[in-house]
mmCIF file with all atom_site columns, C-alpha atoms in Angstrom:
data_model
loop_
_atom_site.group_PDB
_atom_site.id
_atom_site.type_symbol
_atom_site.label_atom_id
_atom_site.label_alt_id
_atom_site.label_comp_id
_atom_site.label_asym_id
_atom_site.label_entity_id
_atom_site.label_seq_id
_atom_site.pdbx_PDB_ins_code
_atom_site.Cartn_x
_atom_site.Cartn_y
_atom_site.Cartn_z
_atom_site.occupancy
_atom_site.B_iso_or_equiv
_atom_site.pdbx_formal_charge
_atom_site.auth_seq_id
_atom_site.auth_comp_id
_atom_site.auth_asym_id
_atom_site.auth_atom_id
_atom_site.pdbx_PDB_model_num
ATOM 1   C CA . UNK A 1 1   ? 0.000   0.000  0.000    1.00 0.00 ? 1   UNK A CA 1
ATOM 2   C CA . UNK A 1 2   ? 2.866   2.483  0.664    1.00 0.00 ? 2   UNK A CA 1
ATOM 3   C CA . UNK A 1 3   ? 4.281   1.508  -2.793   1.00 0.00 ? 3   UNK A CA 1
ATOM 4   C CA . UNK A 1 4   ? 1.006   2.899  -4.042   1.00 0.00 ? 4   UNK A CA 1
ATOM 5   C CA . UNK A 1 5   ? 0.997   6.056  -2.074   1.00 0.00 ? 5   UNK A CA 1
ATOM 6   C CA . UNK A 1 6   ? 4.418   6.643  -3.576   1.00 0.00 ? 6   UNK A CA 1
ATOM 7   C CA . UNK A 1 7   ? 3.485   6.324  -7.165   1.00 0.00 ? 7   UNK A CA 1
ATOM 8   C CA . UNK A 1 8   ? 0.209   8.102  -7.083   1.00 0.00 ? 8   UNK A CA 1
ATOM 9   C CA . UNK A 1 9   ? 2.188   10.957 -5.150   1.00 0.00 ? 9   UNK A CA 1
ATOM 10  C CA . UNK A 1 10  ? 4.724   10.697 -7.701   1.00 0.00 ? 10  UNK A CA 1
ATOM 11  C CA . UNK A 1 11  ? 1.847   10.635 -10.488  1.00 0.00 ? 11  UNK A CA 1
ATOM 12  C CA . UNK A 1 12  ? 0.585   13.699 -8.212   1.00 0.00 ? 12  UNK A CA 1
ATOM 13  C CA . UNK A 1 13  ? 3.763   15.482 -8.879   1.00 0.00 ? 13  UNK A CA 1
ATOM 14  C CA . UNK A 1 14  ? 4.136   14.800 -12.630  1.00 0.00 ? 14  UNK A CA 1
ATOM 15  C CA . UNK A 1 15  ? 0.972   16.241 -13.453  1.00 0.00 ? 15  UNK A CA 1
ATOM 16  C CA . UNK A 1 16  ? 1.371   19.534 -10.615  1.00 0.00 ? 16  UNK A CA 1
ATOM 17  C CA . UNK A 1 17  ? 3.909   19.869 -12.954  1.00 0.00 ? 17  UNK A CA 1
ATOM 18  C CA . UNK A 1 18  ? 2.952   18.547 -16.868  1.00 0.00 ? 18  UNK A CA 1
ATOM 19  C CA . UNK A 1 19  ? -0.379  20.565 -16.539  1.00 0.00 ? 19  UNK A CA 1
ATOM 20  C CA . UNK A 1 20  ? 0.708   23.778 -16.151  1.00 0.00 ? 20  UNK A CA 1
ATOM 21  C CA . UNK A 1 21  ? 3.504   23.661 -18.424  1.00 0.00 ? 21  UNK A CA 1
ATOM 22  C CA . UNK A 1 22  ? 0.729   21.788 -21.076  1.00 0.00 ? 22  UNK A CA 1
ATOM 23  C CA . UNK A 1 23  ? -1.978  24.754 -20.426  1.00 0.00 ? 23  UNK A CA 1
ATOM 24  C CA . UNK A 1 24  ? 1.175   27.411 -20.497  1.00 0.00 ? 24  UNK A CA 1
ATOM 25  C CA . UNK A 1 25  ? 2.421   25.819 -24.166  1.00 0.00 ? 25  UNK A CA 1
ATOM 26  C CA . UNK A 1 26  ? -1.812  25.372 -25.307  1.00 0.00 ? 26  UNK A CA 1
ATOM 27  C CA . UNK A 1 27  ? -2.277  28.629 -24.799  1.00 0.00 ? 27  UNK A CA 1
ATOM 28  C CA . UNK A 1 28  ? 1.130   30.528 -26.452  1.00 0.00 ? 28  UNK A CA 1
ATOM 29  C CA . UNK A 1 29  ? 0.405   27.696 -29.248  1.00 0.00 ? 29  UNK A CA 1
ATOM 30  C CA . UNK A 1 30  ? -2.577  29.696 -29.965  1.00 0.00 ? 30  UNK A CA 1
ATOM 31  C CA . UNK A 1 31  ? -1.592  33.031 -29.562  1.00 0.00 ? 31  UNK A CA 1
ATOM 32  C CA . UNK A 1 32  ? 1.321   32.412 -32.300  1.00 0.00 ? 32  UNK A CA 1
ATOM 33  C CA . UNK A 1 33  ? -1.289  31.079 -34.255  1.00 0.00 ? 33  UNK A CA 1
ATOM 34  C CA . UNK A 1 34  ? -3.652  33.959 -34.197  1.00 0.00 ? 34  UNK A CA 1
ATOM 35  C CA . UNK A 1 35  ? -0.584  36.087 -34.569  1.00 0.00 ? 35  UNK A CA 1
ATOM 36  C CA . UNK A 1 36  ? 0.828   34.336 -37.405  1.00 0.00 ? 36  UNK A CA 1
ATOM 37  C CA . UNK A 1 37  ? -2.860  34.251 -39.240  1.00 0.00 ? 37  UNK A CA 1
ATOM 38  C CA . UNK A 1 38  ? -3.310  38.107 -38.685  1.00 0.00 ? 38  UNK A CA 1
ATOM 39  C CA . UNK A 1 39  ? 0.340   38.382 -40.104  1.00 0.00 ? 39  UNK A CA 1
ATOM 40  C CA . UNK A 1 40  ? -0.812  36.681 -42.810  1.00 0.00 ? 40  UNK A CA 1
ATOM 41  C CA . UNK A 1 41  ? -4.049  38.556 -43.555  1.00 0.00 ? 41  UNK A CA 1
ATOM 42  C CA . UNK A 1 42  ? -2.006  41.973 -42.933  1.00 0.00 ? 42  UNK A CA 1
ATOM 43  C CA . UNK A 1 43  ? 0.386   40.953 -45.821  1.00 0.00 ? 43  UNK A CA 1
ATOM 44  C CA . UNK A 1 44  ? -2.119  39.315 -48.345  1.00 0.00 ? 44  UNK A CA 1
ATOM 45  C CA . UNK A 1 45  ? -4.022  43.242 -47.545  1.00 0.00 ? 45  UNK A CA 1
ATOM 46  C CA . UNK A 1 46  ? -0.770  45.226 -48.446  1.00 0.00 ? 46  UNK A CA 1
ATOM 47  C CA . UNK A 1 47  ? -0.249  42.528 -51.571  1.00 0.00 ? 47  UNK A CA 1
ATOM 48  C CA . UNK A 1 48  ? -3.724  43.771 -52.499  1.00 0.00 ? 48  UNK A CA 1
ATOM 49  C CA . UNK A 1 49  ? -3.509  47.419 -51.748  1.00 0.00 ? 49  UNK A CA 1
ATOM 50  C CA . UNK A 1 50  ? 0.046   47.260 -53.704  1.00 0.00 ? 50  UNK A CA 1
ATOM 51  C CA . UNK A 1 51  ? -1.271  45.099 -56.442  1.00 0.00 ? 51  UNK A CA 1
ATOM 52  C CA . UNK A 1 52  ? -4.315  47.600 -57.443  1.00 0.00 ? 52  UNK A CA 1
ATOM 53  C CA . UNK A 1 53  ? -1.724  50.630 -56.677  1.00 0.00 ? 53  UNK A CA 1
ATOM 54  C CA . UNK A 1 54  ? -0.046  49.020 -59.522  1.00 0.00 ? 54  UNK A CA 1
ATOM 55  C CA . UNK A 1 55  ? -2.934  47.788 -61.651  1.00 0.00 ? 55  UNK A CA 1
ATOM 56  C CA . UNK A 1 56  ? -5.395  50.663 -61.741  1.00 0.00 ? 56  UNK A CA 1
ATOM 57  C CA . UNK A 1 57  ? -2.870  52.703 -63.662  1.00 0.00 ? 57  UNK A CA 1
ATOM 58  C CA . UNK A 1 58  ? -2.370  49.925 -66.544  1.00 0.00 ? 58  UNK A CA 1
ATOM 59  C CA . UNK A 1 59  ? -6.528  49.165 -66.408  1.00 0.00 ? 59  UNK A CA 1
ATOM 60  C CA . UNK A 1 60  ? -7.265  52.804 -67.018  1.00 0.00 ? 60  UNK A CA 1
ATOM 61  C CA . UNK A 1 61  ? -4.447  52.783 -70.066  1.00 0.00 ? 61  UNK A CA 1
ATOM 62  C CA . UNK A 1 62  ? -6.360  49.653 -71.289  1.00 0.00 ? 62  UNK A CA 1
ATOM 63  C CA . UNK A 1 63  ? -9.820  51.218 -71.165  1.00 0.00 ? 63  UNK A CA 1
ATOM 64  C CA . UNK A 1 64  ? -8.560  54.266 -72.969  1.00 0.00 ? 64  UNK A CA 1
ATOM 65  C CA . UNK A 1 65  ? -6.673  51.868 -75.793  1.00 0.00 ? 65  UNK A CA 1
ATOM 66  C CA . UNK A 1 66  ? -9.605  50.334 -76.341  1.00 0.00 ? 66  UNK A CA 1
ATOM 67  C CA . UNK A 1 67  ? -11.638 53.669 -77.023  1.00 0.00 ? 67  UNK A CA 1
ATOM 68  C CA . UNK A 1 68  ? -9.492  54.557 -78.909  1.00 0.00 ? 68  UNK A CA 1
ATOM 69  C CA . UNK A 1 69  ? -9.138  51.584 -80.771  1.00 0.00 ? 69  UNK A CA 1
ATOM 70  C CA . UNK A 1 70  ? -13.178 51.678 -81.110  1.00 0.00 ? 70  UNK A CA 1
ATOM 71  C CA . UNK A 1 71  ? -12.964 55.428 -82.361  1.00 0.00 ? 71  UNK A CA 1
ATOM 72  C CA . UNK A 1 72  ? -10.202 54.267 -84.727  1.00 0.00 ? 72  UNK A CA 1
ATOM 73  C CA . UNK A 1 73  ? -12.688 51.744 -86.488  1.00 0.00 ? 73  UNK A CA 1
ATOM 74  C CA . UNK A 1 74  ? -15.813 53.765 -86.272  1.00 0.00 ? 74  UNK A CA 1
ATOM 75  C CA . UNK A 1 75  ? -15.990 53.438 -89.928  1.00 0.00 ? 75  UNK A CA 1
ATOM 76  C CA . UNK A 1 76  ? -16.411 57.223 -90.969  1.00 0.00 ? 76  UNK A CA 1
ATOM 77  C CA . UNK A 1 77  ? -12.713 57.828 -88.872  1.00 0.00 ? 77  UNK A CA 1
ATOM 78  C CA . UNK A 1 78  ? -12.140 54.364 -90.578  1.00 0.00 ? 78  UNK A CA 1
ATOM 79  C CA . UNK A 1 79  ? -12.585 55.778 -94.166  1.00 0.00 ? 79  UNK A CA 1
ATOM 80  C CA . UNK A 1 80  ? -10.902 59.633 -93.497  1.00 0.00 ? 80  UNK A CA 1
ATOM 81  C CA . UNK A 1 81  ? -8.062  58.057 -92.499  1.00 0.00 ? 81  UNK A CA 1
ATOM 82  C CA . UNK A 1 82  ? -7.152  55.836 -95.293  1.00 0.00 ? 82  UNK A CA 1
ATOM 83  C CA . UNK A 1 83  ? -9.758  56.579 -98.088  1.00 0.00 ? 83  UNK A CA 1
ATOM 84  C CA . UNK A 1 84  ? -7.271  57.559 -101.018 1.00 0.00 ? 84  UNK A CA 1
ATOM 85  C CA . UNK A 1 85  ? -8.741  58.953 -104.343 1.00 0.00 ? 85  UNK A CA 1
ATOM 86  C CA . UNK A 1 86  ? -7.003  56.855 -106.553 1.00 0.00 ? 86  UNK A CA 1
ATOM 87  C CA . UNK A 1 87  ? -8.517  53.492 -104.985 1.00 0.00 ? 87  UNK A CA 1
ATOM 88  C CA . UNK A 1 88  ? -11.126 51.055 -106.357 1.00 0.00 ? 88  UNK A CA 1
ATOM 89  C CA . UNK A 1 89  ? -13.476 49.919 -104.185 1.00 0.00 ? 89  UNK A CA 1
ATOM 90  C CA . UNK A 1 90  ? -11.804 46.458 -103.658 1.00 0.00 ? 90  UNK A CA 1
ATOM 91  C CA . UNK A 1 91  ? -8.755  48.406 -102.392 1.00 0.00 ? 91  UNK A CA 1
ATOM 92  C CA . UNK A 1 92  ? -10.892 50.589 -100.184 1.00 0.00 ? 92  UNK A CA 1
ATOM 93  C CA . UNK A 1 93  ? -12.265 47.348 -99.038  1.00 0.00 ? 93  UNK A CA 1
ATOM 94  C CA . UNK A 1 94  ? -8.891  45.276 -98.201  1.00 0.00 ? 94  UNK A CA 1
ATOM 95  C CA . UNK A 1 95  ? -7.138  48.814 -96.599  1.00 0.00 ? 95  UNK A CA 1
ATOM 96  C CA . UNK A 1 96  ? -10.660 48.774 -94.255  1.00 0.00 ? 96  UNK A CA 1
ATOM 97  C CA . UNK A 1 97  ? -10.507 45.442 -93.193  1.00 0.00 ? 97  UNK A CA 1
ATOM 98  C CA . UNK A 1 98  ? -6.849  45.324 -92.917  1.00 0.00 ? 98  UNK A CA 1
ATOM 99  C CA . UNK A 1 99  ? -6.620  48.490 -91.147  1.00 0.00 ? 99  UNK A CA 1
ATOM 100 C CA . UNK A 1 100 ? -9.425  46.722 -88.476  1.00 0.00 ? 100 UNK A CA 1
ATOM 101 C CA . UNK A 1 101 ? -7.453  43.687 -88.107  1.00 0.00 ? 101 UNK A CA 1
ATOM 102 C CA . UNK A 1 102 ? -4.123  45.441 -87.602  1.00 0.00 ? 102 UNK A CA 1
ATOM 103 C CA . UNK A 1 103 ? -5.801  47.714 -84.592  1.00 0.00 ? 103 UNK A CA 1
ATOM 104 C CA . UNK A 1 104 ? -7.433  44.880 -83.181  1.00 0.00 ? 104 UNK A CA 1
ATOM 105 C CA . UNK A 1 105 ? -4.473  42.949 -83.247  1.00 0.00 ? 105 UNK A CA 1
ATOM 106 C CA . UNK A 1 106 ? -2.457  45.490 -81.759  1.00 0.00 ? 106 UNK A CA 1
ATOM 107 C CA . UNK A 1 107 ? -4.699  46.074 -78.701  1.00 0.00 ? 107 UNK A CA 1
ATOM 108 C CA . UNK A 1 108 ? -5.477  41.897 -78.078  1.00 0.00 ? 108 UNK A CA 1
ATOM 109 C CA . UNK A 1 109 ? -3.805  42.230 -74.770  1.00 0.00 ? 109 UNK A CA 1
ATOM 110 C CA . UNK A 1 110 ? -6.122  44.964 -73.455  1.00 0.00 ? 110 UNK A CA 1
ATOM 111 C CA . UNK A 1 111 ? -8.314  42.206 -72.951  1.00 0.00 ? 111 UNK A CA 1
ATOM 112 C CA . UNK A 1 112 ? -6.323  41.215 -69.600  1.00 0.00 ? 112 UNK A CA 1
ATOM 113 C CA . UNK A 1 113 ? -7.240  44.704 -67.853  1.00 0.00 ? 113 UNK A CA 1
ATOM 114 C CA . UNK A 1 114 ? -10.908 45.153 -68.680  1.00 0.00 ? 114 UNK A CA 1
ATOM 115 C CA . UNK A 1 115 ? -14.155 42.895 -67.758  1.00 0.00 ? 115 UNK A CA 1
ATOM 116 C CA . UNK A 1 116 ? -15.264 40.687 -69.928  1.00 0.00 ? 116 UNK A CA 1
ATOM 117 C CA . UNK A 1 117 ? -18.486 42.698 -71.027  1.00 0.00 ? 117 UNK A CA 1
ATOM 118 C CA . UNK A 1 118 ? -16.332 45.178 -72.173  1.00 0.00 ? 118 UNK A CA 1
ATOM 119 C CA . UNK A 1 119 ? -13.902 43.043 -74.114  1.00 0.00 ? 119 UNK A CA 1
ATOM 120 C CA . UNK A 1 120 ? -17.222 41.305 -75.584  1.00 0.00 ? 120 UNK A CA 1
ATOM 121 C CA . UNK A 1 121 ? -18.928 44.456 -77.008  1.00 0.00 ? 121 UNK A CA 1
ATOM 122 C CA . UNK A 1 122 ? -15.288 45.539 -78.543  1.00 0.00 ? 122 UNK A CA 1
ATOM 123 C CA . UNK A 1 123 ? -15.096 42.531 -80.114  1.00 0.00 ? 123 UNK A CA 1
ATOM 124 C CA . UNK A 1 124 ? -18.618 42.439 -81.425  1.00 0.00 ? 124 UNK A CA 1
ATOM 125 C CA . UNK A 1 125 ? -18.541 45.773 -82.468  1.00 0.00 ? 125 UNK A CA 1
ATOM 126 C CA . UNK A 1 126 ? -15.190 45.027 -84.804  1.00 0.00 ? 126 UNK A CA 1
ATOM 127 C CA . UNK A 1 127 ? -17.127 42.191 -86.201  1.00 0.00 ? 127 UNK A CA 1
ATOM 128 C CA . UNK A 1 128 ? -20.285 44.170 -86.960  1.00 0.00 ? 128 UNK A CA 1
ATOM 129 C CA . UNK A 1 129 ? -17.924 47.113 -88.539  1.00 0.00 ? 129 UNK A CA 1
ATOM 130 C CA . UNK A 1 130 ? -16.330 44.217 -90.634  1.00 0.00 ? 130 UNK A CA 1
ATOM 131 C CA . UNK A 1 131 ? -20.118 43.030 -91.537  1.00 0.00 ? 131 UNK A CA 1
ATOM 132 C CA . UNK A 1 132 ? -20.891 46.507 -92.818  1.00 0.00 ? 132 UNK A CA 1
ATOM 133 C CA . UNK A 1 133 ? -17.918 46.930 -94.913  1.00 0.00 ? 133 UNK A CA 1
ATOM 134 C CA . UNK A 1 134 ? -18.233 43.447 -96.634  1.00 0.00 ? 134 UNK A CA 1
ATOM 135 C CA . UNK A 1 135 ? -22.126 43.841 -96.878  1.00 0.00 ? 135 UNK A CA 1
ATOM 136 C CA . UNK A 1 136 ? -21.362 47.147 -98.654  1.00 0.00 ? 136 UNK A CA 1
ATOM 137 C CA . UNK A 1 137 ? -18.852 45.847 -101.228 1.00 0.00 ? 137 UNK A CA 1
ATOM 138 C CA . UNK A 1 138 ? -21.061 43.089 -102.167 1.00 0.00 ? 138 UNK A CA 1
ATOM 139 C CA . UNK A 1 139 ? -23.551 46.231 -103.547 1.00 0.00 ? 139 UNK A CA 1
ATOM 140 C CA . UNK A 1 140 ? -21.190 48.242 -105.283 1.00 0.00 ? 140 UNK A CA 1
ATOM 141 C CA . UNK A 1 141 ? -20.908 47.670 -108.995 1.00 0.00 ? 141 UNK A CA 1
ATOM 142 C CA . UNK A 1 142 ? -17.413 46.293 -110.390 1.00 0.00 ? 142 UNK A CA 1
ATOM 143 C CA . UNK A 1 143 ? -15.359 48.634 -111.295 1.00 0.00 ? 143 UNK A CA 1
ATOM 144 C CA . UNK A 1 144 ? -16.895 51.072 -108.729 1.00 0.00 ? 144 UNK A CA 1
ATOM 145 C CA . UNK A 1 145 ? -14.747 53.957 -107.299 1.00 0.00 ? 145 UNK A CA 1
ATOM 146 C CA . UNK A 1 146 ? -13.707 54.160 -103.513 1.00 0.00 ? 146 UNK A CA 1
ATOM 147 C CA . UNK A 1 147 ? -15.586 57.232 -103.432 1.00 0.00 ? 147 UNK A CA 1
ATOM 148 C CA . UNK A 1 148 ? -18.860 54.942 -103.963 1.00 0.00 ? 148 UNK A CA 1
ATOM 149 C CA . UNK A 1 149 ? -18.102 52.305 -101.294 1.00 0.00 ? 149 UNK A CA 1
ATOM 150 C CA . UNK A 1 150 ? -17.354 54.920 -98.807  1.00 0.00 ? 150 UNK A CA 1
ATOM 151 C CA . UNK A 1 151 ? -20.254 56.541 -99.365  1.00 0.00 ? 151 UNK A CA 1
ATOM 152 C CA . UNK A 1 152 ? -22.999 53.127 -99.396  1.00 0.00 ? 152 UNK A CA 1
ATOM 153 C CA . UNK A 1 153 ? -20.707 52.295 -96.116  1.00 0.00 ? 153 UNK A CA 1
ATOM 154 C CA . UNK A 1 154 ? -21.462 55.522 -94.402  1.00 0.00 ? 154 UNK A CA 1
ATOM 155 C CA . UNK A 1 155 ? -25.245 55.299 -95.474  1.00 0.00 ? 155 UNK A CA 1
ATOM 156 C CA . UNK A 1 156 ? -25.446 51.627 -94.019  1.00 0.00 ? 156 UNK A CA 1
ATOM 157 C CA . UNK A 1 157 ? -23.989 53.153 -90.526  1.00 0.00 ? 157 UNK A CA 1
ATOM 158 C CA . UNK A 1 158 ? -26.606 55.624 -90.974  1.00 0.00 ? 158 UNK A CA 1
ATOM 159 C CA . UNK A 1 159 ? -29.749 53.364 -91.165  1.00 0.00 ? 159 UNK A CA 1
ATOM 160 C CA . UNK A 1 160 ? -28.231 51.662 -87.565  1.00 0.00 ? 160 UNK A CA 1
ATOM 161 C CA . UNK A 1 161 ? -30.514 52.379 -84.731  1.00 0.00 ? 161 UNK A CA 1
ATOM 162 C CA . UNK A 1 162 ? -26.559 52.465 -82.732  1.00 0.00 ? 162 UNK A CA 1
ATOM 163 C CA . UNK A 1 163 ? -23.325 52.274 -84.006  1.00 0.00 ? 163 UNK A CA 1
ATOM 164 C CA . UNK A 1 164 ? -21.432 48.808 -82.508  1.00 0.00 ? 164 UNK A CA 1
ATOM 165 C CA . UNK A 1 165 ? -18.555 50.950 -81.587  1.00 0.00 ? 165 UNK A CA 1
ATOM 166 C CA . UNK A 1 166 ? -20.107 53.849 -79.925  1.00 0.00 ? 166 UNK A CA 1
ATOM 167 C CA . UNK A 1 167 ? -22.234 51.285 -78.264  1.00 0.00 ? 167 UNK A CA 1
ATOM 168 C CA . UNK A 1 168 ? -19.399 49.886 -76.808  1.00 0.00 ? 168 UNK A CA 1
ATOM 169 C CA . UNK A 1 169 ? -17.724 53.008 -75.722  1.00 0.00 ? 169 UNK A CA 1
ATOM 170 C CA . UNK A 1 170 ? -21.181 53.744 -74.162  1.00 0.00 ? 170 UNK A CA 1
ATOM 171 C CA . UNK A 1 171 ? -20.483 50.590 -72.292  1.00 0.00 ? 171 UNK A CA 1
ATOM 172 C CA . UNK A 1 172 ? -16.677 51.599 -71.255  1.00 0.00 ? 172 UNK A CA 1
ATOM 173 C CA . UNK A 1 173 ? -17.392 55.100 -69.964  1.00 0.00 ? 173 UNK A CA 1
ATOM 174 C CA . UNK A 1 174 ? -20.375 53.565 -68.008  1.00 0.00 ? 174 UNK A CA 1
ATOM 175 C CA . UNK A 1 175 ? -17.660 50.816 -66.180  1.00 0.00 ? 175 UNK A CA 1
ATOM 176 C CA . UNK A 1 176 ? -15.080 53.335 -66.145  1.00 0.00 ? 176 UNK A CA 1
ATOM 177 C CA . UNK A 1 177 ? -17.091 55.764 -63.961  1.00 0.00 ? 177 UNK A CA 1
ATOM 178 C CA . UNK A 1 178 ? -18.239 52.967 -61.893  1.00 0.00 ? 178 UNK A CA 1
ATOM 179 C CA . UNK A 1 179 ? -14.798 51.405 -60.988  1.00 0.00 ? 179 UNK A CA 1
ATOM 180 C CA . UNK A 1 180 ? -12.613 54.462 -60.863  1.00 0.00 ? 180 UNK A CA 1
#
């Protein structure tokens, strides 16, 4: 019986000890880990902060590139700008269409920086613009001038209820004065 007094006094004295130093070690275990989640959550909020300081810049240069890019193939800018006197209408038509591809093209990676809507209705819009243009050539006469494509092109715009493009600008300015 003694032998048992001894242990269970011993076992006593192991767990005066263990059960402090176990509620001590419980309790700093979870204070390092709240500390080390809210050090986490702090840094992933400066990442953010940082990440749209950086961003909103190149977003607002996107939304403006792809104005401009709509403005660009609003087909009466479309025609002023490369319409040359000497053309047929088949070269009118390949300088449009090329002259649409090539600013399309050049502002494909726009598409990272602004929502998908607005990426959408550019895209539509350069396919409607190349619509008109084809639809137009396929009523001029052969041999027809420049002159007369430009001018059954501009007519077709006319009978729209909305031009694609300025449709889509519409669109941009709308999410541009909503985000920024």
């Amino acid at each position: 019986m003694f032998v048992e007094k001894n242990t269970m006094e011993e076992l006593f004295d192991i767990l005066k000890y263990l059960l402090p130093s176990l509620v001590v070690f419980a309790a700093a275990y979870y204070v390092m880990k709240l500390f080390i989640e809210n050090e986490g959550r702090n840094r992933m909020k400066d990442y953010k902060v940082e990440n749209t300081r950086l961003i909103t810049p190149l977003r607002l240069q996107a939304y403006e590139r792809i104005i401009l890019l709509l403005e660009r193939i609003t087909p009466s800018n479309l025609i002023m700008r490369v319409y040359r006197r000497d053309m047929s209408s088949a070269e009118l038509q390949v300088t449009l269409l090329q002259n649409i591809r090539d600013e399309y093209e050049h502002n494909l990676s726009q598409q990272i920086y602004v929502s998908e809507a607005a990426w959408e209705l550019t895209k539509n819009a350069k396919e409607e613009i190349i619509k008109i243009i084809n639809t137009a050539a396929t009523t001029v006469p052969d041999g027809a001038t420049a002159a007369d494509l430009s001018q059954i092109i501009i007519e077709k715009t006319l009978e729209l209820k909305e031009m694609p493009t300025h449709k889509a600008i519409a669109f941009i300015k709308k999410e541009i004065g909503k985000v920024f």
